[in-house]
PDB file of C-alpha atoms in Angstrom:
ATOM      1  CA  MET A  28     154.430-159.317 -91.792  1.00 81.00           C
ATOM      2  CA  ARG A  29     154.168-157.018 -88.782  1.00 94.00           C
ATOM      3  CA  LYS A  30     157.354-155.823 -87.120  1.00 96.00           C
ATOM      4  CA  LYS A  31     158.382-157.383 -83.822  1.00 97.00           C
ATOM      5  CA  ILE A  32     159.319-154.442 -81.611  1.00 98.00           C
ATOM      6  CA  VAL A  33     160.767-153.984 -78.135  1.00 98.00           C
ATOM      7  CA  ALA A  34     160.940-150.327 -77.060  1.00 98.00           C
ATOM      8  CA  GLY A  35     162.605-149.250 -73.832  1.00 98.00           C
ATOM      9  CA  ASN A  36     161.150-146.200 -72.099  1.00 98.00           C
ATOM     10  CA  TRP A  37     163.715-144.881 -69.626  1.00 98.00           C
ATOM     11  CA  LYS A  38     161.255-142.278 -68.308  1.00 97.00           C
ATOM     12  CA  MET A  39     162.997-139.723 -66.023  1.00 98.00           C
ATOM     13  CA  ASN A  40     165.925-141.954 -65.101  1.00 98.00           C
ATOM     14  CA  CYS A  41     169.704-142.189 -65.655  1.00 98.00           C
ATOM     15  CA  THR A  42     172.396-139.595 -65.158  1.00 98.00           C
ATOM     16  CA  PHE A  43     174.752-139.065 -68.085  1.00 98.00           C
ATOM     17  CA  ASP A  44     177.200-141.724 -66.885  1.00 98.00           C
ATOM     18  CA  GLU A  45     174.402-144.185 -66.086  1.00 98.00           C
ATOM     19  CA  GLY A  46     172.882-143.672 -69.523  1.00 98.00           C
ATOM     20  CA  GLN A  47     176.219-144.244 -71.229  1.00 98.00           C
ATOM     21  CA  LYS A  48     176.818-147.441 -69.264  1.00 98.00           C
ATOM     22  CA  LEU A  49     173.316-148.791 -69.913  1.00 98.00           C
ATOM     23  CA  THR A  50     173.474-148.019 -73.633  1.00 98.00           C
ATOM     24  CA  SER A  51     176.917-149.557 -74.021  1.00 98.00           C
ATOM     25  CA  GLU A  52     175.789-152.743 -72.279  1.00 98.00           C
ATOM     26  CA  ILE A  53     172.672-153.031 -74.436  1.00 98.00           C
ATOM     27  CA  VAL A  54     174.589-152.351 -77.641  1.00 97.00           C
ATOM     28  CA  ASN A  55     177.161-155.035 -76.846  1.00 96.00           C
ATOM     29  CA  MET A  56     174.478-157.578 -75.911  1.00 96.00           C
ATOM     30  CA  ILE A  57     172.549-156.874 -79.101  1.00 95.00           C
ATOM     31  CA  LYS A  58     175.686-157.400 -81.179  1.00 93.00           C
ATOM     32  CA  ASP A  59     176.271-160.763 -79.488  1.00 93.00           C
ATOM     33  CA  GLU A  60     172.787-162.135 -78.869  1.00 91.00           C
ATOM     34  CA  ARG A  61     169.906-160.527 -80.744  1.00 77.00           C
ATOM     35  CA  SER A  62     167.984-162.042 -83.590  1.00 73.00           C
ATOM     36  CA  LYS A  63     168.042-159.517 -86.431  1.00 74.00           C
ATOM     37  CA  ASP A  64     164.268-159.607 -87.000  1.00 91.00           C
ATOM     38  CA  VAL A  65     163.448-157.773 -83.749  1.00 96.00           C
ATOM     39  CA  THR A  66     163.389-153.967 -83.900  1.00 97.00           C
ATOM     40  CA  VAL A  67     164.775-152.399 -80.709  1.00 97.00           C
ATOM     41  CA  ILE A  68     164.129-148.771 -79.758  1.00 98.00           C
ATOM     42  CA  LEU A  69     165.801-146.888 -76.902  1.00 98.00           C
ATOM     43  CA  ASN A  70     163.769-143.916 -75.633  1.00 98.00           C
ATOM     44  CA  PRO A  71     165.925-141.929 -73.185  1.00 98.00           C
ATOM     45  CA  PRO A  72     165.252-138.457 -71.772  1.00 98.00           C
ATOM     46  CA  PHE A  73     165.799-135.717 -74.359  1.00 98.00           C
ATOM     47  CA  VAL A  74     169.240-134.678 -73.067  1.00 98.00           C
ATOM     48  CA  HIS A  75     170.622-138.205 -73.605  1.00 98.00           C
ATOM     49  CA  ILE A  76     169.602-138.474 -77.251  1.00 98.00           C
ATOM     50  CA  PRO A  77     172.855-137.244 -78.923  1.00 98.00           C
ATOM     51  CA  SER A  78     175.138-139.406 -76.756  1.00 98.00           C
ATOM     52  CA  VAL A  79     172.914-142.490 -76.996  1.00 98.00           C
ATOM     53  CA  LYS A  80     172.628-142.003 -80.764  1.00 98.00           C
ATOM     54  CA  LYS A  81     176.434-141.930 -81.022  1.00 98.00           C
ATOM     55  CA  LEU A  82     176.791-145.206 -79.095  1.00 98.00           C
ATOM     56  CA  VAL A  83     174.052-146.905 -81.090  1.00 97.00           C
ATOM     57  CA  GLY A  84     175.732-146.002 -84.367  1.00 95.00           C
ATOM     58  CA  GLU A  85     174.517-147.900 -87.415  1.00 92.00           C
ATOM     59  CA  ILE A  86     173.516-151.204 -85.830  1.00 93.00           C
ATOM     60  CA  SER A  87     170.746-152.861 -87.848  1.00 92.00           C
ATOM     61  CA  ASN A  88     167.245-152.534 -86.380  1.00 94.00           C
ATOM     62  CA  LEU A  89     168.429-150.554 -83.334  1.00 97.00           C
ATOM     63  CA  PHE A  90     166.971-147.055 -83.134  1.00 98.00           C
ATOM     64  CA  VAL A  91     166.786-144.065 -80.815  1.00 98.00           C
ATOM     65  CA  GLY A  92     163.396-142.620 -79.971  1.00 98.00           C
ATOM     66  CA  ALA A  93     162.045-139.817 -77.798  1.00 98.00           C
ATOM     67  CA  GLN A  94     159.509-139.915 -74.970  1.00 98.00           C
ATOM     68  CA  ASP A  95     157.378-137.054 -76.277  1.00 98.00           C
ATOM     69  CA  CYS A  96     157.224-134.187 -78.744  1.00 98.00           C
ATOM     70  CA  SER A  97     155.446-130.869 -78.950  1.00 98.00           C
ATOM     71  CA  ASP A  98     152.209-130.380 -80.833  1.00 98.00           C
ATOM     72  CA  GLN A  99     153.776-127.252 -82.348  1.00 98.00           C
ATOM     73  CA  GLU A 100     156.258-126.981 -85.217  1.00 97.00           C
ATOM     74  CA  SER A 101     158.405-124.266 -83.578  1.00 97.00           C
ATOM     75  CA  GLY A 102     158.141-121.007 -81.665  1.00 98.00           C
ATOM     76  CA  ALA A 103     157.933-119.552 -78.164  1.00 98.00           C
ATOM     77  CA  TYR A 104     157.219-122.784 -76.267  1.00 98.00           C
ATOM     78  CA  THR A 105     159.808-122.870 -73.497  1.00 98.00           C
ATOM     79  CA  GLY A 106     160.737-126.354 -72.371  1.00 97.00           C
ATOM     80  CA  GLN A 107     159.133-128.152 -75.308  1.00 98.00           C
ATOM     81  CA  VAL A 108     160.918-130.098 -78.044  1.00 98.00           C
ATOM     82  CA  SER A 109     159.447-130.278 -81.535  1.00 98.00           C
ATOM     83  CA  ALA A 110     159.316-133.267 -83.861  1.00 98.00           C
ATOM     84  CA  LYS A 111     161.356-131.214 -86.335  1.00 98.00           C
ATOM     85  CA  ILE A 112     164.170-130.810 -83.798  1.00 98.00           C
ATOM     86  CA  LEU A 113     164.053-134.519 -82.922  1.00 98.00           C
ATOM     87  CA  ASN A 114     164.312-135.441 -86.585  1.00 98.00           C
ATOM     88  CA  SER A 115     167.391-133.246 -86.948  1.00 98.00           C
ATOM     89  CA  PHE A 116     169.107-135.340 -84.246  1.00 98.00           C
ATOM     90  CA  GLY A 117     168.387-138.578 -86.070  1.00 97.00           C
ATOM     91  CA  VAL A 118     165.483-139.673 -83.884  1.00 98.00           C
ATOM     92  CA  LYS A 119     163.236-142.177 -85.677  1.00 98.00           C
ATOM     93  CA  TYR A 120     160.447-142.905 -83.164  1.00 98.00           C
ATOM     94  CA  VAL A 121     158.523-140.884 -80.580  1.00 99.00           C
ATOM     95  CA  ILE A 122     156.194-142.012 -77.790  1.00 98.00           C
ATOM     96  CA  ILE A 123     152.940-140.054 -77.818  1.00 98.00           C
ATOM     97  CA  GLY A 124     150.124-140.194 -75.278  1.00 98.00           C
ATOM     98  CA  HIS A 125     151.878-142.195 -72.568  1.00 97.00           C
ATOM     99  CA  SER A 126     149.581-142.710 -69.580  1.00 96.00           C
ATOM    100  CA  GLU A 127     151.873-140.671 -67.338  1.00 96.00           C
ATOM    101  CA  ARG A 128     151.672-137.665 -69.651  1.00 97.00           C
ATOM    102  CA  ARG A 129     147.912-138.060 -69.924  1.00 96.00           C
ATOM    103  CA  GLU A 130     147.672-138.095 -66.115  1.00 95.00           C
ATOM    104  CA  PHE A 131     150.370-135.679 -64.957  1.00 96.00           C
ATOM    105  CA  CYS A 132     150.326-133.239 -67.897  1.00 97.00           C
ATOM    106  CA  SER A 133     146.581-133.418 -68.642  1.00 97.00           C
ATOM    107  CA  GLU A 134     147.146-134.373 -72.279  1.00 98.00           C
ATOM    108  CA  GLY A 135     143.839-135.030 -74.005  1.00 98.00           C
ATOM    109  CA  ASN A 136     142.940-136.796 -77.228  1.00 98.00           C
ATOM    110  CA  ASP A 137     142.788-133.617 -79.356  1.00 98.00           C
ATOM    111  CA  LEU A 138     146.247-132.480 -78.263  1.00 98.00           C
ATOM    112  CA  LEU A 139     147.637-135.948 -78.928  1.00 98.00           C
ATOM    113  CA  ALA A 140     146.112-135.939 -82.405  1.00 98.00           C
ATOM    114  CA  ASN A 141     148.158-132.819 -83.170  1.00 98.00           C
ATOM    115  CA  LYS A 142     151.313-134.420 -81.775  1.00 98.00           C
ATOM    116  CA  VAL A 143     150.815-137.457 -84.000  1.00 98.00           C
ATOM    117  CA  LYS A 144     150.439-135.204 -87.032  1.00 98.00           C
ATOM    118  CA  GLN A 145     153.570-133.246 -86.124  1.00 98.00           C
ATOM    119  CA  ALA A 146     155.522-136.478 -85.760  1.00 98.00           C
ATOM    120  CA  LEU A 147     154.363-137.811 -89.119  1.00 98.00           C
ATOM    121  CA  GLN A 148     154.987-134.526 -90.917  1.00 98.00           C
ATOM    122  CA  ASN A 149     158.564-134.574 -89.670  1.00 98.00           C
ATOM    123  CA  GLY A 150     159.394-138.154 -90.557  1.00 98.00           C
ATOM    124  CA  LEU A 151     158.992-139.743 -87.110  1.00 98.00           C
ATOM    125  CA  THR A 152     157.099-142.932 -86.317  1.00 98.00           C
ATOM    126  CA  PRO A 153     154.648-142.334 -83.448  1.00 98.00           C
ATOM    127  CA  ILE A 154     154.315-145.004 -80.783  1.00 99.00           C
ATOM    128  CA  PHE A 155     150.780-144.069 -79.768  1.00 98.00           C
ATOM    129  CA  CYS A 156     149.782-145.160 -76.262  1.00 98.00           C
ATOM    130  CA  CYS A 157     146.281-146.024 -75.113  1.00 98.00           C
ATOM    131  CA  GLY A 158     144.898-147.740 -72.045  1.00 97.00           C
ATOM    132  CA  GLU A 159     142.474-147.664 -69.141  1.00 96.00           C
ATOM    133  CA  SER A 160     142.614-147.089 -65.385  1.00 92.00           C
ATOM    134  CA  LEU A 161     141.483-149.523 -62.687  1.00 89.00           C
ATOM    135  CA  ASP A 162     137.995-148.045 -62.224  1.00 93.00           C
ATOM    136  CA  ILE A 163     137.326-148.183 -65.973  1.00 95.00           C
ATOM    137  CA  ARG A 164     138.525-151.800 -66.125  1.00 94.00           C
ATOM    138  CA  GLU A 165     136.379-152.782 -63.131  1.00 92.00           C
ATOM    139  CA  ASN A 166     133.192-151.191 -64.465  1.00 95.00           C
ATOM    140  CA  GLY A 167     133.600-153.052 -67.759  1.00 94.00           C
ATOM    141  CA  SER A 168     133.899-150.043 -70.058  1.00 96.00           C
ATOM    142  CA  HIS A 169     137.589-150.561 -70.880  1.00 96.00           C
ATOM    143  CA  GLU A 170     137.162-151.595 -74.496  1.00 96.00           C
ATOM    144  CA  GLY A 171     134.961-148.627 -75.337  1.00 97.00           C
ATOM    145  CA  PHE A 172     137.284-146.251 -73.499  1.00 98.00           C
ATOM    146  CA  VAL A 173     140.387-147.400 -75.370  1.00 98.00           C
ATOM    147  CA  THR A 174     138.717-147.438 -78.776  1.00 97.00           C
ATOM    148  CA  GLN A 175     137.471-143.896 -78.116  1.00 98.00           C
ATOM    149  CA  GLN A 176     141.076-142.818 -77.471  1.00 98.00           C
ATOM    150  CA  LEU A 177     142.019-144.247 -80.853  1.00 98.00           C
ATOM    151  CA  THR A 178     139.040-142.719 -82.639  1.00 98.00           C
ATOM    152  CA  GLU A 179     139.522-139.201 -81.276  1.00 98.00           C
ATOM    153  CA  SER A 180     143.300-139.064 -81.763  1.00 98.00           C
ATOM    154  CA  LEU A 181     143.934-141.138 -84.877  1.00 98.00           C
ATOM    155  CA  PHE A 182     140.890-141.567 -87.086  1.00 98.00           C
ATOM    156  CA  ASP A 183     141.398-138.312 -88.991  1.00 98.00           C
ATOM    157  CA  LEU A 184     144.565-139.834 -90.438  1.00 98.00           C
ATOM    158  CA  SER A 185     144.717-141.151 -93.971  1.00 98.00           C
ATOM    159  CA  PRO A 186     145.132-144.904 -94.535  1.00 98.00           C
ATOM    160  CA  GLU A 187     148.718-144.217 -95.605  1.00 98.00           C
ATOM    161  CA  ASP A 188     149.517-142.347 -92.379  1.00 98.00           C
ATOM    162  CA  ILE A 189     147.773-144.722 -89.974  1.00 98.00           C
ATOM    163  CA  SER A 190     149.859-147.518 -91.502  1.00 98.00           C
ATOM    164  CA  LYS A 191     153.022-145.771 -90.284  1.00 98.00           C
ATOM    165  CA  LEU A 192     152.019-145.905 -86.600  1.00 98.00           C
ATOM    166  CA  VAL A 193     152.869-148.279 -83.800  1.00 98.00           C
ATOM    167  CA  ILE A 194     150.219-148.696 -81.087  1.00 98.00           C
ATOM    168  CA  ALA A 195     151.074-149.436 -77.446  1.00 98.00           C
ATOM    169  CA  TYR A 196     148.387-150.716 -75.092  1.00 97.00           C
ATOM    170  CA  GLU A 197     148.938-149.799 -71.431  1.00 96.00           C
ATOM    171  CA  PRO A 198     146.722-151.500 -68.838  1.00 95.00           C
ATOM    172  CA  ILE A 199     147.259-148.703 -66.324  1.00 93.00           C
ATOM    173  CA  TRP A 200     145.398-150.707 -63.682  1.00 90.00           C
ATOM    174  CA  ALA A 201     148.147-153.360 -63.765  1.00 85.00           C
ATOM    175  CA  ILE A 202     151.118-151.011 -63.429  1.00 81.00           C
ATOM    176  CA  GLY A 203     152.312-150.502 -59.856  1.00 70.00           C
ATOM    177  CA  THR A 204     148.960-151.512 -58.351  1.00 72.00           C
ATOM    178  CA  GLY A 205     149.768-155.050 -57.267  1.00 64.00           C
ATOM    179  CA  LYS A 206     147.248-156.354 -59.802  1.00 72.00           C
ATOM    180  CA  THR A 207     148.419-158.404 -62.751  1.00 68.00           C
ATOM    181  CA  ALA A 208     147.170-158.459 -66.329  1.00 83.00           C
ATOM    182  CA  SER A 209     147.159-161.961 -67.770  1.00 92.00           C
ATOM    183  CA  SER A 210     148.413-162.755 -71.257  1.00 94.00           C
ATOM    184  CA  ASP A 211     144.807-163.549 -72.200  1.00 96.00           C
ATOM    185  CA  GLN A 212     143.678-160.092 -71.044  1.00 94.00           C
ATOM    186  CA  ALA A 213     146.472-158.534 -73.104  1.00 95.00           C
ATOM    187  CA  GLN A 214     145.433-160.529 -76.169  1.00 97.00           C
ATOM    188  CA  GLU A 215     141.770-159.602 -75.669  1.00 97.00           C
ATOM    189  CA  MET A 216     142.518-155.875 -75.737  1.00 97.00           C
ATOM    190  CA  HIS A 217     145.042-156.103 -78.553  1.00 98.00           C
ATOM    191  CA  ALA A 218     142.492-157.980 -80.646  1.00 98.00           C
ATOM    192  CA  ALA A 219     139.850-155.342 -79.845  1.00 98.00           C
ATOM    193  CA  ILE A 220     142.241-152.576 -80.908  1.00 98.00           C
ATOM    194  CA  ARG A 221     143.050-154.352 -84.167  1.00 98.00           C
ATOM    195  CA  THR A 222     139.362-154.954 -84.875  1.00 98.00           C
ATOM    196  CA  HIS A 223     138.619-151.271 -84.255  1.00 98.00           C
ATOM    197  CA  LEU A 224     141.371-150.284 -86.697  1.00 98.00           C
ATOM    198  CA  ALA A 225     140.041-152.787 -89.249  1.00 98.00           C
ATOM    199  CA  ASN A 226     136.509-151.417 -88.993  1.00 98.00           C
ATOM    200  CA  LYS A 227     137.816-147.995 -89.991  1.00 98.00           C
ATOM    201  CA  TYR A 228     140.725-148.754 -92.331  1.00 98.00           C
ATOM    202  CA  GLY A 229     140.221-152.354 -93.447  1.00 98.00           C
ATOM    203  CA  GLN A 230     141.701-155.641 -92.299  1.00 98.00           C
ATOM    204  CA  GLU A 231     144.846-155.430 -94.429  1.00 98.00           C
ATOM    205  CA  ILE A 232     145.955-152.152 -92.880  1.00 98.00           C
ATOM    206  CA  ALA A 233     145.017-153.282 -89.372  1.00 98.00           C
ATOM    207  CA  ASP A 234     146.986-156.482 -89.809  1.00 98.00           C
ATOM    208  CA  GLY A 235     150.084-154.492 -90.727  1.00 98.00           C
ATOM    209  CA  ILE A 236     150.143-152.305 -87.579  1.00 98.00           C
ATOM    210  CA  SER A 237     152.328-153.482 -84.700  1.00 98.00           C
ATOM    211  CA  ILE A 238     150.580-153.355 -81.311  1.00 98.00           C
ATOM    212  CA  LEU A 239     152.871-153.425 -78.275  1.00 98.00           C
ATOM    213  CA  TYR A 240     152.026-154.414 -74.719  1.00 96.00           C
ATOM    214  CA  GLY A 241     152.969-151.869 -72.045  1.00 94.00           C
ATOM    215  CA  GLY A 242     151.921-153.467 -68.774  1.00 87.00           C
ATOM    216  CA  SER A 243     154.910-154.374 -66.592  1.00 83.00           C
ATOM    217  CA  CYS A 244     156.446-156.756 -69.100  1.00 91.00           C
ATOM    218  CA  LYS A 245     159.423-158.602 -67.604  1.00 93.00           C
ATOM    219  CA  PRO A 246     161.752-161.468 -68.564  1.00 95.00           C
ATOM    220  CA  ASP A 247     159.620-163.991 -66.692  1.00 94.00           C
ATOM    221  CA  ASN A 248     156.360-163.143 -68.494  1.00 93.00           C
ATOM    222  CA  ALA A 249     157.484-161.720 -71.852  1.00 95.00           C
ATOM    223  CA  GLN A 250     157.588-165.006 -73.736  1.00 96.00           C
ATOM    224  CA  GLU A 251     154.017-165.907 -72.785  1.00 96.00           C
ATOM    225  CA  ILE A 252     152.709-162.432 -73.605  1.00 96.00           C
ATOM    226  CA  PHE A 253     154.591-162.203 -76.917  1.00 96.00           C
ATOM    227  CA  SER A 254     153.234-165.606 -77.966  1.00 97.00           C
ATOM    228  CA  LYS A 255     149.719-164.172 -78.308  1.00 97.00           C
ATOM    229  CA  PRO A 256     148.689-163.597 -81.928  1.00 98.00           C
ATOM    230  CA  ASP A 257     147.911-159.866 -81.627  1.00 98.00           C
ATOM    231  CA  VAL A 258     150.837-158.938 -79.361  1.00 98.00           C
ATOM    232  CA  ASP A 259     153.770-157.742 -81.459  1.00 98.00           C
ATOM    233  CA  GLY A 260     156.190-156.755 -78.720  1.00 97.00           C
ATOM    234  CA  GLY A 261     156.458-154.533 -75.692  1.00 97.00           C
ATOM    235  CA  LEU A 262     156.860-150.961 -74.487  1.00 97.00           C
ATOM    236  CA  ILE A 263     159.149-151.646 -71.540  1.00 96.00           C
ATOM    237  CA  GLY A 264     159.541-149.358 -68.524  1.00 94.00           C
ATOM    238  CA  GLY A 265     161.501-150.454 -65.448  1.00 94.00           C
ATOM    239  CA  ALA A 266     163.012-153.545 -67.047  1.00 95.00           C
ATOM    240  CA  SER A 267     164.574-151.398 -69.792  1.00 97.00           C
ATOM    241  CA  LEU A 268     166.874-149.863 -67.160  1.00 98.00           C
ATOM    242  CA  LYS A 269     168.544-153.222 -66.544  1.00 98.00           C
ATOM    243  CA  SER A 270     170.494-154.337 -69.590  1.00 98.00           C
ATOM    244  CA  ARG A 271     170.252-158.062 -68.874  1.00 98.00           C
ATOM    245  CA  ASP A 272     166.500-157.933 -68.253  1.00 98.00           C
ATOM    246  CA  PHE A 273     165.952-155.823 -71.360  1.00 98.00           C
ATOM    247  CA  MET A 274     167.991-158.184 -73.509  1.00 97.00           C
ATOM    248  CA  ASP A 275     166.135-161.221 -72.162  1.00 97.00           C
ATOM    249  CA  ILE A 276     162.848-159.555 -73.115  1.00 97.00           C
ATOM    250  CA  ILE A 277     164.192-158.882 -76.625  1.00 97.00           C
ATOM    251  CA  LYS A 278     165.038-162.586 -76.898  1.00 96.00           C
ATOM    252  CA  SER A 279     161.560-163.668 -75.765  1.00 95.00           C
ATOM    253  CA  PHE A 280     160.076-163.916 -79.286  1.00 91.00           C
TER     254      PHE A 280
END
C-alpha cells in the first residue's frame, strides 16, 4: 500500500523563535490527534534543521526534510548544501525541483536529475516536483510537459531507485493566480503521472509510488482532494505555517 504523506514546505519563512513555536505546536498536536498511518514531513529552511530535528525527536512517522540539495557531493560551492551534509544531520527527505527553484534559480531537468541521484546516493528520499504554468495548461500541452519533466529527470533511474521516490504535482497555474484546480483536475494529472511511470517501470512499481498534490491545499479542500484514488497526500505551502491548519490537513484522510 502506498504511503499517505503530508509534507510541509516552510519556504523562506520563520525566524528561529517562530520556527520553534510552530514545530512545538505541530509536535504536540500530532501526539494528541494524528492517525499513525500518515507520514508527516517538516521541511524548514536549512538553518532550522538541527533545532526542528531536536523538537521532533523520535515520534513515529514524523520526519524532518530539506527544501533542496546540491547536485554536487562536496567542494567549493559557496552557499550550497549537499545531500551528504543533510544526511549527517538526520534529514530523511529532500524536495527537489520545486517550481520556485525551477523559475527563480533556472533549474533544468538535467540538473535536477543529478540532484535526485545525489539524494539517493546519500540515503535521502527525494520529493520530486513537477508541474505546468498557466500558458501550458491553457494550450492543452500540460500532460506532455509534465511527463517530459519526469522522463528527462528520472527515467535513467533503476526500478529499485525510482521506487524510493515521492512525486509532487504542482499546478503552478493554480497557485497565487486566483484560479482554482478542481479535485478532478488533480486526479487527472496524478493518474497521467502514474500511467507514465507504469509505461516505463511497470504497473506494480507505479502503484507503489506516492504522488502528492501541491496546489494550494487547505483544510477546506484537502479531504475532497485526498479522496481521489491517485492522490496520496499533499505538499503544503502556506497552510503548513499555521499549526492548526496543517494538523487539519493531516487529519483529512
